[in-house]
Coordinates of C-alpha atoms in Angstrom, one line a residue:
X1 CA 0.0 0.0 0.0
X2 CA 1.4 3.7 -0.9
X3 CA 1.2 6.6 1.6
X4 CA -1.5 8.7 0.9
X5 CA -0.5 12.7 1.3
X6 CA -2.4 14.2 4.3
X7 CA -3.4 17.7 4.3
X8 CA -2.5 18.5 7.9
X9 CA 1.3 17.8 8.6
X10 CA 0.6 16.5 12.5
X11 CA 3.3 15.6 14.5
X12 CA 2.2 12.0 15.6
X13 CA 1.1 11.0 12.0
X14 CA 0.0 7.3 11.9
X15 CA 1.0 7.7 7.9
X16 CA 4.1 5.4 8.0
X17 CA 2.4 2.7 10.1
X18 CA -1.1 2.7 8.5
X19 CA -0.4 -0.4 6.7
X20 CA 0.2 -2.1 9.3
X21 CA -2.6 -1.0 11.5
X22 CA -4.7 -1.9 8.4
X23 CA -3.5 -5.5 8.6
X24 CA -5.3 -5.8 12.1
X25 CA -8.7 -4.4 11.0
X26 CA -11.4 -7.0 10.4
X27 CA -12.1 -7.4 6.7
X28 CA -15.8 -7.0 7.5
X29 CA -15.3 -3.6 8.6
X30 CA -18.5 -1.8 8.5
X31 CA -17.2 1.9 10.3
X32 CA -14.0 2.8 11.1
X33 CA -13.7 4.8 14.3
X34 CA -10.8 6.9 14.5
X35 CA -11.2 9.0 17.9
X36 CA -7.8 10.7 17.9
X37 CA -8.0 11.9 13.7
X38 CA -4.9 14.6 14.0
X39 CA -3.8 14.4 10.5
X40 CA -6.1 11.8 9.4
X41 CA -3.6 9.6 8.0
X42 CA -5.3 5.9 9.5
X43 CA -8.9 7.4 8.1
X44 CA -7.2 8.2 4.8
X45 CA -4.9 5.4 4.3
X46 CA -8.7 2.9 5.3
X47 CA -10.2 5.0 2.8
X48 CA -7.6 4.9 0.3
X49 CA -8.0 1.0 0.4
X50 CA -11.3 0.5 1.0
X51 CA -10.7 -0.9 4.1
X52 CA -14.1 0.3 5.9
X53 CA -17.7 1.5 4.5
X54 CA -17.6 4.3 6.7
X55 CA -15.4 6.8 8.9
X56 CA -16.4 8.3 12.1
X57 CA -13.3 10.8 13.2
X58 CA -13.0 12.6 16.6
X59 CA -10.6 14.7 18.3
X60 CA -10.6 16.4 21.6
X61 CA -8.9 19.7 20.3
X62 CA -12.1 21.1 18.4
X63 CA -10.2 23.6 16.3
X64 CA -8.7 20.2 14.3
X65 CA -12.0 19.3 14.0
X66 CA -13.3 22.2 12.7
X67 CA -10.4 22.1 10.1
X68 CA -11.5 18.7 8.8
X69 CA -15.0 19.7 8.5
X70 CA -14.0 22.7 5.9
X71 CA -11.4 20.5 4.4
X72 CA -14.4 17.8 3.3
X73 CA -17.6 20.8 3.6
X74 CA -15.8 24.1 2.5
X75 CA -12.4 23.4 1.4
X76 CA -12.6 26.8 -0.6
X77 CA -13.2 28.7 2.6
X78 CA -10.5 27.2 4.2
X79 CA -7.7 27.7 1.4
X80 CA -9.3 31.3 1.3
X81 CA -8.7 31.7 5.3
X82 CA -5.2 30.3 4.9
X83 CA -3.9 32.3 2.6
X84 CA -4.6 35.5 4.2
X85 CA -3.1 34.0 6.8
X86 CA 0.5 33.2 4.9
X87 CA 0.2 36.0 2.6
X88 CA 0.7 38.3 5.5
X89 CA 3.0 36.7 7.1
X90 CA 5.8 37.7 4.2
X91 CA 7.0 40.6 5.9
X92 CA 8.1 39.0 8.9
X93 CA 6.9 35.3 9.6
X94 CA 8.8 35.6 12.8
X95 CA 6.8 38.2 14.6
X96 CA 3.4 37.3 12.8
X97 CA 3.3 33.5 13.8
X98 CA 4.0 35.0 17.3
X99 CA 0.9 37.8 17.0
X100 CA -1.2 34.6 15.5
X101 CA -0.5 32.4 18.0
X102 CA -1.8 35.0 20.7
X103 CA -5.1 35.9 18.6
X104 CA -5.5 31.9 18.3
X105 CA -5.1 31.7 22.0
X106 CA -8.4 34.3 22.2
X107 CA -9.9 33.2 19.7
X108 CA -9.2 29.3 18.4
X109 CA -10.2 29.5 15.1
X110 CA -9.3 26.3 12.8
X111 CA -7.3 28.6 9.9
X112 CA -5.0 29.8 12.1
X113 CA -4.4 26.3 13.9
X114 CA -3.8 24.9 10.4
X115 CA -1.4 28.1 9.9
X116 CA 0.4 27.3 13.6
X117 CA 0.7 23.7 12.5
X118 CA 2.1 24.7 9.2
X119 CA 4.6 27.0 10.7
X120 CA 5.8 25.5 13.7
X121 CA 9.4 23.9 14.4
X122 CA 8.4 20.2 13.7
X123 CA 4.6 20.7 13.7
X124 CA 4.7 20.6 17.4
X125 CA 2.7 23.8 18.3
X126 CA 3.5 25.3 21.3
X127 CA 0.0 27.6 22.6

């Protein structure tokens, strides 16, 4: 099985171990339940191979979740978000990932997650 490309670089991505968590999943697979969806690599790499009907994702930090449903309801209005979001940043990344990650703090909207993610040493956001 090939790696399918997530659209949110997670630190923690199941990507490289999907197939073999996919060897362990019952062939009769009617949902997959993935609680813990970060970068959606397991649902993806199940979907990819039609390894389950369904997928039911989760995730306790709703912001993430909020960023998969635009990704698979308004993708447009998320790429449209983001890219405000980077295209001001060109001056001086530095101090606007700093004055993004204090307005996310106030206000934890999913663009700017996606953005902090994006950013971040490692993907490992530091709030």
């Amino acid at each position: 099985m090939q790696s399918s490309p997530q659209p949110i670089p997670y630190q923690g991505s199941k990507r490289q171990q999907v197939p073999v968590i996919l060897r362990y999943l019952p062939k009769d697979t009617a949902t997959l339940w993935e609680p813990f969806v970060g970068s959606g690599a397991l649902t993806i790499g199940a979907a990819a191979s039609q390894a389950a009907e369904a997928h039911v994702v989760g995730d306790s930090l709703a912001p993430l979740v909020e960023i998969w449903e635009l990704i698979l309801r308004a993708p447009d209005e998320l790429c449209d978000r983001y890219e405000r979001l980077w295209n001001a940043q060109l001056a001086d990344p530095r101090a606007y990932y700093d004055r993004v990650r204090d307005a996310y703090n106030d206000s934890p909207e999913p663009a700017k997650l996606l953005y902090l993610i994006a950013r971040c040493v490692k993907n490992a956001v530091r709030f």
